[in-house]
């Protein structure tokens, strides 16, 4: 038996509760992991509360992330005792996820835990930080250097935006942070932001083309905010789209793309190929300031995840939430 959050959806309604779960109920997979820490992402909170159609099969254990130790394996690349992490691959959607004490997964999904990180630190990064790193890599591949101009980051007081701000500033970029939480100004500045703008200035309809302001951008919001970021991106710049906190729509025109050659790059952290995953986690191990990581994350117990999910969706949680699945 192990403890885990279980989402059920039947004639009694949609509900999430902390339960004792029999090991025999674990899904198919060639590696069983004893989980130490998981994380609470925006998507996880949507699944736990039922405010978004995230879970596709029921019952479901939520959680897109996990870090722990291999307990049993028939996969050739993983042995008992290996420290590993997983994020994405439909965990918490179609496959039981990490908000539990045990998981059984496809061994091809596993990434060795970077030596520099403890399991707790890896989950302080989690899907949010991993996605932020993928966004930074997209900006680098596009050829944008620190000397080319500012980088805009939306949702800078949140988990993904916070890690993106910390990473970009550590790499020498000047970060313009966009946030709707003025009370977090000191926090965002400590992460490395050089300038802070009000999210409200980007949340409504804007011009097809605006003044050229940044060489690149990382956006977690979508909708009008993403459209306005594209409109204000410099010629031949790039916008990495990696979130939809403000909506899935994109009320934009083609003007930035055909008149300035702006690139809109979609960032997929769920089904990202293994080689790119390994590179992203390698770079996180070298480029992320662990002191800033300590500022970004805070820890809760497994039994607190349901209540914190509501606050996370309300925008009342700073940074990244790490879940100790053995504390309840």
PDB file of C-alpha atoms in Angstrom:
ATOM      1  CA  UNK A   1       0.000   0.000   0.000  1.00  0.00           C
ATOM      2  CA  UNK A   2       1.068   3.579  -0.589  1.00  0.00           C
ATOM      3  CA  UNK A   3      -0.503   6.980  -0.079  1.00  0.00           C
ATOM      4  CA  UNK A   4      -1.491   9.198  -2.978  1.00  0.00           C
ATOM      5  CA  UNK A   5      -3.949  11.789  -4.176  1.00  0.00           C
ATOM      6  CA  UNK A   6      -6.645  10.071  -6.197  1.00  0.00           C
ATOM      7  CA  UNK A   7      -9.037  11.820  -8.568  1.00  0.00           C
ATOM      8  CA  UNK A   8     -12.343  10.017  -9.081  1.00  0.00           C
ATOM      9  CA  UNK A   9     -15.157  10.954 -11.441  1.00  0.00           C
ATOM     10  CA  UNK A  10     -18.269   8.803 -11.319  1.00  0.00           C
ATOM     11  CA  UNK A  11     -21.926   8.932 -10.323  1.00  0.00           C
ATOM     12  CA  UNK A  12     -20.859  10.452  -6.990  1.00  0.00           C
ATOM     13  CA  UNK A  13     -19.225  13.367  -8.816  1.00  0.00           C
ATOM     14  CA  UNK A  14     -15.716  14.694  -9.400  1.00  0.00           C
ATOM     15  CA  UNK A  15     -13.505  14.625  -6.318  1.00  0.00           C
ATOM     16  CA  UNK A  16      -9.896  14.384  -5.159  1.00  0.00           C
ATOM     17  CA  UNK A  17      -8.826  12.827  -1.865  1.00  0.00           C
ATOM     18  CA  UNK A  18      -5.764  11.453  -0.091  1.00  0.00           C
ATOM     19  CA  UNK A  19      -6.078   7.672  -0.028  1.00  0.00           C
ATOM     20  CA  UNK A  20      -4.242   4.446   0.742  1.00  0.00           C
ATOM     21  CA  UNK A  21      -3.772   2.730  -2.632  1.00  0.00           C
ATOM     22  CA  UNK A  22      -2.886  -0.896  -3.296  1.00  0.00           C
ATOM     23  CA  UNK A  23       0.341  -1.451  -5.267  1.00  0.00           C
ATOM     24  CA  UNK A  24      -1.546  -3.793  -7.571  1.00  0.00           C
ATOM     25  CA  UNK A  25      -3.494  -0.825  -8.928  1.00  0.00           C
ATOM     26  CA  UNK A  26      -0.369   0.796 -10.374  1.00  0.00           C
ATOM     27  CA  UNK A  27      -0.512   1.075 -14.185  1.00  0.00           C
ATOM     28  CA  UNK A  28       1.671  -0.828 -16.623  1.00  0.00           C
ATOM     29  CA  UNK A  29       5.324   0.148 -16.939  1.00  0.00           C
ATOM     30  CA  UNK A  30       8.791  -1.343 -16.741  1.00  0.00           C
ATOM     31  CA  UNK A  31      10.127   0.818 -13.886  1.00  0.00           C
ATOM     32  CA  UNK A  32       8.680   1.334 -10.408  1.00  0.00           C
ATOM     33  CA  UNK A  33       9.875   4.458  -8.600  1.00  0.00           C
ATOM     34  CA  UNK A  34       9.764   5.191  -4.896  1.00  0.00           C
ATOM     35  CA  UNK A  35       8.927   8.902  -4.972  1.00  0.00           C
ATOM     36  CA  UNK A  36      10.524  11.391  -2.621  1.00  0.00           C
ATOM     37  CA  UNK A  37       9.217  14.679  -3.973  1.00  0.00           C
ATOM     38  CA  UNK A  38       6.781  15.923  -6.576  1.00  0.00           C
ATOM     39  CA  UNK A  39       5.558  19.372  -7.572  1.00  0.00           C
ATOM     40  CA  UNK A  40       2.299  21.227  -7.897  1.00  0.00           C
ATOM     41  CA  UNK A  41       1.914  22.802 -11.332  1.00  0.00           C
ATOM     42  CA  UNK A  42      -0.885  24.981 -12.688  1.00  0.00           C
ATOM     43  CA  UNK A  43      -2.085  22.029 -14.757  1.00  0.00           C
ATOM     44  CA  UNK A  44      -2.026  19.772 -11.691  1.00  0.00           C
ATOM     45  CA  UNK A  45      -4.147  22.276  -9.792  1.00  0.00           C
ATOM     46  CA  UNK A  46      -6.674  22.329 -12.635  1.00  0.00           C
ATOM     47  CA  UNK A  47      -6.890  18.541 -12.463  1.00  0.00           C
ATOM     48  CA  UNK A  48      -7.154  18.372  -8.671  1.00  0.00           C
ATOM     49  CA  UNK A  49      -9.917  20.971  -8.483  1.00  0.00           C
ATOM     50  CA  UNK A  50     -11.720  19.807 -11.615  1.00  0.00           C
ATOM     51  CA  UNK A  51     -11.586  23.317 -13.095  1.00  0.00           C
ATOM     52  CA  UNK A  52      -9.925  22.031 -16.237  1.00  0.00           C
ATOM     53  CA  UNK A  53     -10.347  18.877 -18.286  1.00  0.00           C
ATOM     54  CA  UNK A  54      -6.853  17.620 -17.584  1.00  0.00           C
ATOM     55  CA  UNK A  55      -7.385  14.058 -16.376  1.00  0.00           C
ATOM     56  CA  UNK A  56      -8.555  11.904 -19.281  1.00  0.00           C
ATOM     57  CA  UNK A  57      -9.064   8.579 -17.497  1.00  0.00           C
ATOM     58  CA  UNK A  58     -10.264   7.789 -13.985  1.00  0.00           C
ATOM     59  CA  UNK A  59      -9.287   7.115 -11.333  1.00  0.00           C
ATOM     60  CA  UNK A  60      -6.173   9.249 -11.791  1.00  0.00           C
ATOM     61  CA  UNK A  61      -3.233  10.253  -9.618  1.00  0.00           C
ATOM     62  CA  UNK A  62      -2.327  13.833 -10.590  1.00  0.00           C
ATOM     63  CA  UNK A  63       1.166  15.253 -10.835  1.00  0.00           C
ATOM     64  CA  UNK A  64       3.274  15.915 -13.938  1.00  0.00           C
ATOM     65  CA  UNK A  65       6.547  15.639 -11.986  1.00  0.00           C
ATOM     66  CA  UNK A  66       8.336  13.230  -9.715  1.00  0.00           C
ATOM     67  CA  UNK A  67      11.811  12.599  -8.357  1.00  0.00           C
ATOM     68  CA  UNK A  68      12.844   9.482  -6.518  1.00  0.00           C
ATOM     69  CA  UNK A  69      14.710   6.190  -6.537  1.00  0.00           C
ATOM     70  CA  UNK A  70      14.188   3.185  -8.800  1.00  0.00           C
ATOM     71  CA  UNK A  71      12.626   0.423  -6.726  1.00  0.00           C
ATOM     72  CA  UNK A  72      12.228  -2.206  -9.445  1.00  0.00           C
ATOM     73  CA  UNK A  73      13.162  -2.232 -13.129  1.00  0.00           C
ATOM     74  CA  UNK A  74      13.152  -4.462 -16.188  1.00  0.00           C
ATOM     75  CA  UNK A  75      14.387  -1.593 -18.367  1.00  0.00           C
ATOM     76  CA  UNK A  76      18.006  -1.997 -19.563  1.00  0.00           C
ATOM     77  CA  UNK A  77      18.987   1.600 -18.720  1.00  0.00           C
ATOM     78  CA  UNK A  78      17.757   1.704 -15.119  1.00  0.00           C
ATOM     79  CA  UNK A  79      18.747  -0.285 -12.062  1.00  0.00           C
ATOM     80  CA  UNK A  80      17.419  -0.513  -8.529  1.00  0.00           C
ATOM     81  CA  UNK A  81      18.746   2.415  -6.516  1.00  0.00           C
ATOM     82  CA  UNK A  82      19.185   4.821  -9.451  1.00  0.00           C
ATOM     83  CA  UNK A  83      18.149   8.423  -8.709  1.00  0.00           C
ATOM     84  CA  UNK A  84      15.739   9.543 -11.426  1.00  0.00           C
ATOM     85  CA  UNK A  85      13.178  12.163 -12.339  1.00  0.00           C
ATOM     86  CA  UNK A  86      10.239  12.322 -14.716  1.00  0.00           C
ATOM     87  CA  UNK A  87       8.191  15.206 -16.023  1.00  0.00           C
ATOM     88  CA  UNK A  88       5.499  15.315 -18.683  1.00  0.00           C
ATOM     89  CA  UNK A  89       4.659  12.327 -20.898  1.00  0.00           C
ATOM     90  CA  UNK A  90       0.974  12.628 -19.996  1.00  0.00           C
ATOM     91  CA  UNK A  91       1.470  11.906 -16.300  1.00  0.00           C
ATOM     92  CA  UNK A  92      -1.546  13.108 -14.384  1.00  0.00           C
ATOM     93  CA  UNK A  93      -3.544  13.109 -17.621  1.00  0.00           C
ATOM     94  CA  UNK A  94      -3.516   9.599 -19.128  1.00  0.00           C
ATOM     95  CA  UNK A  95      -0.985   7.941 -16.830  1.00  0.00           C
ATOM     96  CA  UNK A  96      -0.832   8.010 -13.037  1.00  0.00           C
ATOM     97  CA  UNK A  97       1.437  10.823 -11.915  1.00  0.00           C
ATOM     98  CA  UNK A  98       3.745  11.895  -9.133  1.00  0.00           C
ATOM     99  CA  UNK A  99       1.529  13.117  -6.292  1.00  0.00           C
ATOM    100  CA  UNK A 100       1.881   9.796  -4.510  1.00  0.00           C
ATOM    101  CA  UNK A 101       4.550   7.727  -2.796  1.00  0.00           C
ATOM    102  CA  UNK A 102       5.015   5.329  -5.692  1.00  0.00           C
ATOM    103  CA  UNK A 103       4.753   5.350  -9.502  1.00  0.00           C
ATOM    104  CA  UNK A 104       5.170   2.858 -12.308  1.00  0.00           C
ATOM    105  CA  UNK A 105       6.257   4.353 -15.618  1.00  0.00           C
ATOM    106  CA  UNK A 106       7.839   3.669 -18.991  1.00  0.00           C
ATOM    107  CA  UNK A 107      11.594   3.589 -18.440  1.00  0.00           C
ATOM    108  CA  UNK A 108      12.147   5.647 -21.591  1.00  0.00           C
ATOM    109  CA  UNK A 109      10.563   8.595 -19.771  1.00  0.00           C
ATOM    110  CA  UNK A 110      13.157   8.640 -17.008  1.00  0.00           C
ATOM    111  CA  UNK A 111      16.020  11.121 -16.830  1.00  0.00           C
ATOM    112  CA  UNK A 112      18.946  10.538 -14.453  1.00  0.00           C
ATOM    113  CA  UNK A 113      18.820  13.041 -11.611  1.00  0.00           C
ATOM    114  CA  UNK A 114      21.637  15.563 -12.249  1.00  0.00           C
ATOM    115  CA  UNK A 115      24.368  15.089  -9.643  1.00  0.00           C
ATOM    116  CA  UNK A 116      24.177  18.733  -8.647  1.00  0.00           C
ATOM    117  CA  UNK A 117      20.551  18.469  -7.505  1.00  0.00           C
ATOM    118  CA  UNK A 118      18.864  16.775  -4.599  1.00  0.00           C
ATOM    119  CA  UNK A 119      15.437  15.276  -5.416  1.00  0.00           C
ATOM    120  CA  UNK A 120      13.853  18.233  -3.622  1.00  0.00           C
ATOM    121  CA  UNK A 121      15.822  20.738  -5.723  1.00  0.00           C
ATOM    122  CA  UNK A 122      14.915  18.875  -8.915  1.00  0.00           C
ATOM    123  CA  UNK A 123      11.246  19.267  -8.027  1.00  0.00           C
ATOM    124  CA  UNK A 124      11.801  22.914  -7.130  1.00  0.00           C
ATOM    125  CA  UNK A 125      12.660  23.147 -10.839  1.00  0.00           C
ATOM    126  CA  UNK A 126      10.110  20.611 -12.087  1.00  0.00           C
ATOM    127  CA  UNK A 127       8.052  21.035 -15.222  1.00  0.00           C
ATOM    128  CA  UNK A 128       7.982  24.810 -14.757  1.00  0.00           C
ATOM    129  CA  UNK A 129      11.753  25.179 -14.682  1.00  0.00           C
ATOM    130  CA  UNK A 130      12.249  22.546 -17.367  1.00  0.00           C
ATOM    131  CA  UNK A 131       9.863  24.459 -19.654  1.00  0.00           C
ATOM    132  CA  UNK A 132      11.670  27.694 -18.847  1.00  0.00           C
ATOM    133  CA  UNK A 133      14.960  26.088 -19.895  1.00  0.00           C
ATOM    134  CA  UNK A 134      13.431  24.843 -23.144  1.00  0.00           C
ATOM    135  CA  UNK A 135      12.322  28.425 -23.816  1.00  0.00           C
ATOM    136  CA  UNK A 136      15.821  29.753 -23.156  1.00  0.00           C
ATOM    137  CA  UNK A 137      17.293  27.119 -25.481  1.00  0.00           C
ATOM    138  CA  UNK A 138      14.849  28.184 -28.217  1.00  0.00           C
ATOM    139  CA  UNK A 139      15.970  31.798 -27.804  1.00  0.00           C
ATOM    140  CA  UNK A 140      19.625  30.762 -27.997  1.00  0.00           C
ATOM    141  CA  UNK A 141      19.061  28.589 -31.072  1.00  0.00           C
ATOM    142  CA  UNK A 142      17.413  31.563 -32.729  1.00  0.00           C
ATOM    143  CA  UNK A 143      20.700  33.408 -32.316  1.00  0.00           C
ATOM    144  CA  UNK A 144      19.604  36.024 -29.775  1.00  0.00           C
ATOM    145  CA  UNK A 145      22.529  37.109 -27.596  1.00  0.00           C
ATOM    146  CA  UNK A 146      22.612  39.377 -24.524  1.00  0.00           C
ATOM    147  CA  UNK A 147      23.846  42.226 -26.679  1.00  0.00           C
ATOM    148  CA  UNK A 148      20.781  42.089 -28.943  1.00  0.00           C
ATOM    149  CA  UNK A 149      18.398  43.688 -26.458  1.00  0.00           C
ATOM    150  CA  UNK A 150      15.942  43.033 -23.662  1.00  0.00           C
ATOM    151  CA  UNK A 151      14.077  39.782 -23.053  1.00  0.00           C
ATOM    152  CA  UNK A 152      10.468  40.062 -21.823  1.00  0.00           C
ATOM    153  CA  UNK A 153       9.158  37.442 -19.405  1.00  0.00           C
ATOM    154  CA  UNK A 154       5.499  37.257 -18.421  1.00  0.00           C
ATOM    155  CA  UNK A 155       4.256  35.689 -15.202  1.00  0.00           C
ATOM    156  CA  UNK A 156       7.596  36.528 -13.616  1.00  0.00           C
ATOM    157  CA  UNK A 157       6.292  36.049 -10.061  1.00  0.00           C
ATOM    158  CA  UNK A 158       5.131  32.530 -10.908  1.00  0.00           C
ATOM    159  CA  UNK A 159       7.115  29.327 -11.125  1.00  0.00           C
ATOM    160  CA  UNK A 160       7.909  29.193 -14.849  1.00  0.00           C
ATOM    161  CA  UNK A 161       8.417  32.924 -15.252  1.00  0.00           C
ATOM    162  CA  UNK A 162      10.536  33.057 -12.126  1.00  0.00           C
ATOM    163  CA  UNK A 163      12.928  30.348 -13.312  1.00  0.00           C
ATOM    164  CA  UNK A 164      13.075  31.945 -16.782  1.00  0.00           C
ATOM    165  CA  UNK A 165      13.981  35.281 -15.185  1.00  0.00           C
ATOM    166  CA  UNK A 166      16.686  33.670 -13.047  1.00  0.00           C
ATOM    167  CA  UNK A 167      18.149  31.699 -15.972  1.00  0.00           C
ATOM    168  CA  UNK A 168      18.186  34.567 -18.455  1.00  0.00           C
ATOM    169  CA  UNK A 169      19.714  37.018 -15.999  1.00  0.00           C
ATOM    170  CA  UNK A 170      22.430  34.516 -15.060  1.00  0.00           C
ATOM    171  CA  UNK A 171      23.269  34.174 -18.765  1.00  0.00           C
ATOM    172  CA  UNK A 172      23.739  37.933 -19.079  1.00  0.00           C
ATOM    173  CA  UNK A 173      20.414  38.971 -20.641  1.00  0.00           C
ATOM    174  CA  UNK A 174      18.571  42.058 -19.447  1.00  0.00           C
ATOM    175  CA  UNK A 175      15.155  40.820 -18.325  1.00  0.00           C
ATOM    176  CA  UNK A 176      11.981  42.900 -18.462  1.00  0.00           C
ATOM    177  CA  UNK A 177       9.582  41.165 -16.098  1.00  0.00           C
ATOM    178  CA  UNK A 178       5.841  41.468 -16.658  1.00  0.00           C
ATOM    179  CA  UNK A 179       3.653  40.672 -13.660  1.00  0.00           C
ATOM    180  CA  UNK A 180       0.254  41.470 -12.204  1.00  0.00           C
ATOM    181  CA  UNK A 181       1.576  41.286  -8.647  1.00  0.00           C
ATOM    182  CA  UNK A 182       3.181  44.630  -7.724  1.00  0.00           C
ATOM    183  CA  UNK A 183       3.700  43.358  -4.174  1.00  0.00           C
ATOM    184  CA  UNK A 184       6.267  40.898  -5.568  1.00  0.00           C
ATOM    185  CA  UNK A 185       8.505  43.595  -7.060  1.00  0.00           C
ATOM    186  CA  UNK A 186      11.382  42.948  -4.638  1.00  0.00           C
ATOM    187  CA  UNK A 187      11.140  39.185  -5.223  1.00  0.00           C
ATOM    188  CA  UNK A 188      11.193  39.489  -9.025  1.00  0.00           C
ATOM    189  CA  UNK A 189      14.078  41.950  -8.836  1.00  0.00           C
ATOM    190  CA  UNK A 190      16.022  39.515  -6.645  1.00  0.00           C
ATOM    191  CA  UNK A 191      15.572  36.852  -9.328  1.00  0.00           C
ATOM    192  CA  UNK A 192      17.365  39.119 -11.784  1.00  0.00           C
ATOM    193  CA  UNK A 193      14.773  41.365 -13.444  1.00  0.00           C
ATOM    194  CA  UNK A 194      16.143  44.770 -14.480  1.00  0.00           C
ATOM    195  CA  UNK A 195      12.744  46.316 -15.196  1.00  0.00           C
ATOM    196  CA  UNK A 196       9.191  45.450 -14.161  1.00  0.00           C
ATOM    197  CA  UNK A 197       6.060  46.223 -16.171  1.00  0.00           C
ATOM    198  CA  UNK A 198       2.393  45.894 -15.236  1.00  0.00           C
ATOM    199  CA  UNK A 199       0.595  42.925 -16.750  1.00  0.00           C
ATOM    200  CA  UNK A 200      -2.512  45.079 -17.199  1.00  0.00           C
ATOM    201  CA  UNK A 201      -0.747  47.035 -19.955  1.00  0.00           C
ATOM    202  CA  UNK A 202      -0.663  43.853 -22.056  1.00  0.00           C
ATOM    203  CA  UNK A 203      -3.946  42.186 -21.124  1.00  0.00           C
ATOM    204  CA  UNK A 204      -6.262  43.987 -23.551  1.00  0.00           C
ATOM    205  CA  UNK A 205      -6.476  44.411 -27.326  1.00  0.00           C
ATOM    206  CA  UNK A 206      -3.450  46.173 -28.785  1.00  0.00           C
ATOM    207  CA  UNK A 207      -2.099  47.405 -32.087  1.00  0.00           C
ATOM    208  CA  UNK A 208      -1.103  44.962 -34.826  1.00  0.00           C
ATOM    209  CA  UNK A 209       2.413  46.424 -34.560  1.00  0.00           C
ATOM    210  CA  UNK A 210       3.778  48.264 -31.537  1.00  0.00           C
ATOM    211  CA  UNK A 211       7.079  49.958 -30.830  1.00  0.00           C
ATOM    212  CA  UNK A 212       9.968  47.492 -31.049  1.00  0.00           C
ATOM    213  CA  UNK A 213      10.905  46.819 -27.419  1.00  0.00           C
ATOM    214  CA  UNK A 214      12.576  43.403 -26.942  1.00  0.00           C
ATOM    215  CA  UNK A 215      14.703  40.964 -28.881  1.00  0.00           C
ATOM    216  CA  UNK A 216      12.841  37.959 -27.479  1.00  0.00           C
ATOM    217  CA  UNK A 217      10.137  37.018 -25.011  1.00  0.00           C
ATOM    218  CA  UNK A 218       8.977  34.094 -22.881  1.00  0.00           C
ATOM    219  CA  UNK A 219       5.202  34.011 -22.435  1.00  0.00           C
ATOM    220  CA  UNK A 220       3.163  31.904 -20.007  1.00  0.00           C
ATOM    221  CA  UNK A 221      -0.119  33.788 -20.479  1.00  0.00           C
ATOM    222  CA  UNK A 222      -1.366  33.507 -24.063  1.00  0.00           C
ATOM    223  CA  UNK A 223      -4.363  35.452 -25.440  1.00  0.00           C
ATOM    224  CA  UNK A 224      -3.971  39.261 -25.737  1.00  0.00           C
ATOM    225  CA  UNK A 225      -0.732  39.225 -23.754  1.00  0.00           C
ATOM    226  CA  UNK A 226       0.962  36.948 -26.273  1.00  0.00           C
ATOM    227  CA  UNK A 227      -0.416  38.987 -29.168  1.00  0.00           C
ATOM    228  CA  UNK A 228       0.946  42.207 -27.644  1.00  0.00           C
ATOM    229  CA  UNK A 229       4.328  40.622 -26.983  1.00  0.00           C
ATOM    230  CA  UNK A 230       4.598  39.621 -30.636  1.00  0.00           C
ATOM    231  CA  UNK A 231       3.574  43.119 -31.712  1.00  0.00           C
ATOM    232  CA  UNK A 232       6.363  44.648 -29.612  1.00  0.00           C
ATOM    233  CA  UNK A 233       9.138  42.223 -30.562  1.00  0.00           C
ATOM    234  CA  UNK A 234      12.056  43.589 -32.535  1.00  0.00           C
ATOM    235  CA  UNK A 235      12.770  42.633 -36.119  1.00  0.00           C
ATOM    236  CA  UNK A 236      13.869  38.994 -36.474  1.00  0.00           C
ATOM    237  CA  UNK A 237      13.134  38.372 -32.813  1.00  0.00           C
ATOM    238  CA  UNK A 238      11.464  35.356 -31.240  1.00  0.00           C
ATOM    239  CA  UNK A 239       8.638  34.765 -28.769  1.00  0.00           C
ATOM    240  CA  UNK A 240       8.578  31.441 -26.910  1.00  0.00           C
ATOM    241  CA  UNK A 241       4.960  30.534 -26.084  1.00  0.00           C
ATOM    242  CA  UNK A 242       4.778  28.079 -23.187  1.00  0.00           C
ATOM    243  CA  UNK A 243       1.599  28.762 -21.229  1.00  0.00           C
ATOM    244  CA  UNK A 244      -2.076  29.674 -21.336  1.00  0.00           C
ATOM    245  CA  UNK A 245      -2.858  31.171 -17.934  1.00  0.00           C
ATOM    246  CA  UNK A 246      -4.726  33.994 -19.666  1.00  0.00           C
ATOM    247  CA  UNK A 247      -6.476  31.889 -22.301  1.00  0.00           C
ATOM    248  CA  UNK A 248      -5.925  29.594 -25.270  1.00  0.00           C
ATOM    249  CA  UNK A 249      -6.937  32.164 -27.870  1.00  0.00           C
ATOM    250  CA  UNK A 250      -4.494  34.284 -29.859  1.00  0.00           C
ATOM    251  CA  UNK A 251      -6.207  37.494 -31.046  1.00  0.00           C
ATOM    252  CA  UNK A 252      -3.274  38.621 -33.183  1.00  0.00           C
ATOM    253  CA  UNK A 253      -2.554  39.628 -36.772  1.00  0.00           C
ATOM    254  CA  UNK A 254       0.146  38.337 -39.083  1.00  0.00           C
ATOM    255  CA  UNK A 255       1.829  41.773 -39.119  1.00  0.00           C
ATOM    256  CA  UNK A 256       4.710  40.975 -36.727  1.00  0.00           C
ATOM    257  CA  UNK A 257       5.501  37.786 -38.619  1.00  0.00           C
ATOM    258  CA  UNK A 258       5.461  39.063 -42.191  1.00  0.00           C
ATOM    259  CA  UNK A 259       6.582  42.673 -41.631  1.00  0.00           C
ATOM    260  CA  UNK A 260       9.259  42.114 -38.985  1.00  0.00           C
ATOM    261  CA  UNK A 261      10.083  38.446 -39.425  1.00  0.00           C
ATOM    262  CA  UNK A 262       9.182  37.649 -35.812  1.00  0.00           C
ATOM    263  CA  UNK A 263       9.172  33.947 -34.946  1.00  0.00           C
ATOM    264  CA  UNK A 264       6.529  32.456 -32.661  1.00  0.00           C
ATOM    265  CA  UNK A 265       8.010  29.280 -31.160  1.00  0.00           C
ATOM    266  CA  UNK A 266       5.780  26.799 -29.372  1.00  0.00           C
ATOM    267  CA  UNK A 267       7.387  25.084 -26.384  1.00  0.00           C
ATOM    268  CA  UNK A 268       6.186  21.530 -25.738  1.00  0.00           C
ATOM    269  CA  UNK A 269       7.441  20.141 -22.438  1.00  0.00           C
ATOM    270  CA  UNK A 270       5.058  17.171 -22.318  1.00  0.00           C
ATOM    271  CA  UNK A 271       6.257  15.109 -25.287  1.00  0.00           C
ATOM    272  CA  UNK A 272       9.681  16.695 -25.650  1.00  0.00           C
ATOM    273  CA  UNK A 273      12.164  14.165 -27.131  1.00  0.00           C
ATOM    274  CA  UNK A 274      14.601  12.537 -24.732  1.00  0.00           C
ATOM    275  CA  UNK A 275      17.718  14.113 -26.246  1.00  0.00           C
ATOM    276  CA  UNK A 276      16.315  17.616 -25.724  1.00  0.00           C
ATOM    277  CA  UNK A 277      15.256  16.682 -22.196  1.00  0.00           C
ATOM    278  CA  UNK A 278      18.748  15.547 -21.323  1.00  0.00           C
ATOM    279  CA  UNK A 279      20.234  18.762 -22.707  1.00  0.00           C
ATOM    280  CA  UNK A 280      17.725  20.943 -20.838  1.00  0.00           C
ATOM    281  CA  UNK A 281      18.427  19.226 -17.522  1.00  0.00           C
ATOM    282  CA  UNK A 282      22.168  19.376 -18.177  1.00  0.00           C
ATOM    283  CA  UNK A 283      21.934  23.121 -18.743  1.00  0.00           C
ATOM    284  CA  UNK A 284      19.785  23.582 -15.652  1.00  0.00           C
ATOM    285  CA  UNK A 285      22.580  21.874 -13.742  1.00  0.00           C
ATOM    286  CA  UNK A 286      25.131  24.422 -14.963  1.00  0.00           C
ATOM    287  CA  UNK A 287      23.162  27.649 -15.470  1.00  0.00           C
ATOM    288  CA  UNK A 288      20.655  27.889 -12.627  1.00  0.00           C
ATOM    289  CA  UNK A 289      21.737  29.704  -9.474  1.00  0.00           C
ATOM    290  CA  UNK A 290      20.729  27.397  -6.622  1.00  0.00           C
ATOM    291  CA  UNK A 291      20.501  30.371  -4.275  1.00  0.00           C
ATOM    292  CA  UNK A 292      17.763  31.809  -6.485  1.00  0.00           C
ATOM    293  CA  UNK A 293      16.121  28.391  -6.658  1.00  0.00           C
ATOM    294  CA  UNK A 294      15.775  28.568  -2.897  1.00  0.00           C
ATOM    295  CA  UNK A 295      13.872  31.830  -3.291  1.00  0.00           C
ATOM    296  CA  UNK A 296      11.584  30.435  -5.988  1.00  0.00           C
ATOM    297  CA  UNK A 297      10.325  27.299  -4.209  1.00  0.00           C
ATOM    298  CA  UNK A 298       8.591  26.394  -0.977  1.00  0.00           C
ATOM    299  CA  UNK A 299       7.552  23.006   0.339  1.00  0.00           C
ATOM    300  CA  UNK A 300       4.227  21.513   1.427  1.00  0.00           C
ATOM    301  CA  UNK A 301       3.039  18.067   2.497  1.00  0.00           C
ATOM    302  CA  UNK A 302       0.997  15.763   0.295  1.00  0.00           C
ATOM    303  CA  UNK A 303      -2.127  16.418   2.355  1.00  0.00           C
ATOM    304  CA  UNK A 304      -1.867  20.171   1.679  1.00  0.00           C
ATOM    305  CA  UNK A 305      -1.862  19.902  -2.116  1.00  0.00           C
ATOM    306  CA  UNK A 306      -5.644  20.004  -2.503  1.00  0.00           C
ATOM    307  CA  UNK A 307      -6.052  23.264  -0.553  1.00  0.00           C
ATOM    308  CA  UNK A 308      -3.002  24.900  -2.144  1.00  0.00           C
ATOM    309  CA  UNK A 309      -4.357  24.052  -5.625  1.00  0.00           C
ATOM    310  CA  UNK A 310      -7.193  26.526  -5.164  1.00  0.00           C
ATOM    311  CA  UNK A 311      -4.807  29.284  -4.111  1.00  0.00           C
ATOM    312  CA  UNK A 312      -2.483  28.508  -7.005  1.00  0.00           C
ATOM    313  CA  UNK A 313      -5.307  28.939  -9.528  1.00  0.00           C
ATOM    314  CA  UNK A 314      -6.285  32.212  -7.834  1.00  0.00           C
ATOM    315  CA  UNK A 315      -2.787  33.593  -8.429  1.00  0.00           C
ATOM    316  CA  UNK A 316      -2.093  33.706  -4.691  1.00  0.00           C
ATOM    317  CA  UNK A 317       1.010  31.472  -4.702  1.00  0.00           C
ATOM    318  CA  UNK A 318       4.494  32.793  -5.357  1.00  0.00           C
ATOM    319  CA  UNK A 319       6.959  30.689  -7.303  1.00  0.00           C
ATOM    320  CA  UNK A 320       7.172  26.933  -7.262  1.00  0.00           C
ATOM    321  CA  UNK A 321       5.415  24.492  -4.908  1.00  0.00           C
ATOM    322  CA  UNK A 322       7.395  21.360  -3.963  1.00  0.00           C
ATOM    323  CA  UNK A 323       5.408  18.474  -2.490  1.00  0.00           C
ATOM    324  CA  UNK A 324       6.996  16.114   0.034  1.00  0.00           C
ATOM    325  CA  UNK A 325       4.890  13.027  -0.709  1.00  0.00           C
ATOM    326  CA  UNK A 326       5.996  11.357   2.527  1.00  0.00           C
ATOM    327  CA  UNK A 327       4.691  14.199   4.704  1.00  0.00           C
ATOM    328  CA  UNK A 328       1.001  14.316   5.524  1.00  0.00           C
TER     329      UNK A 328
END
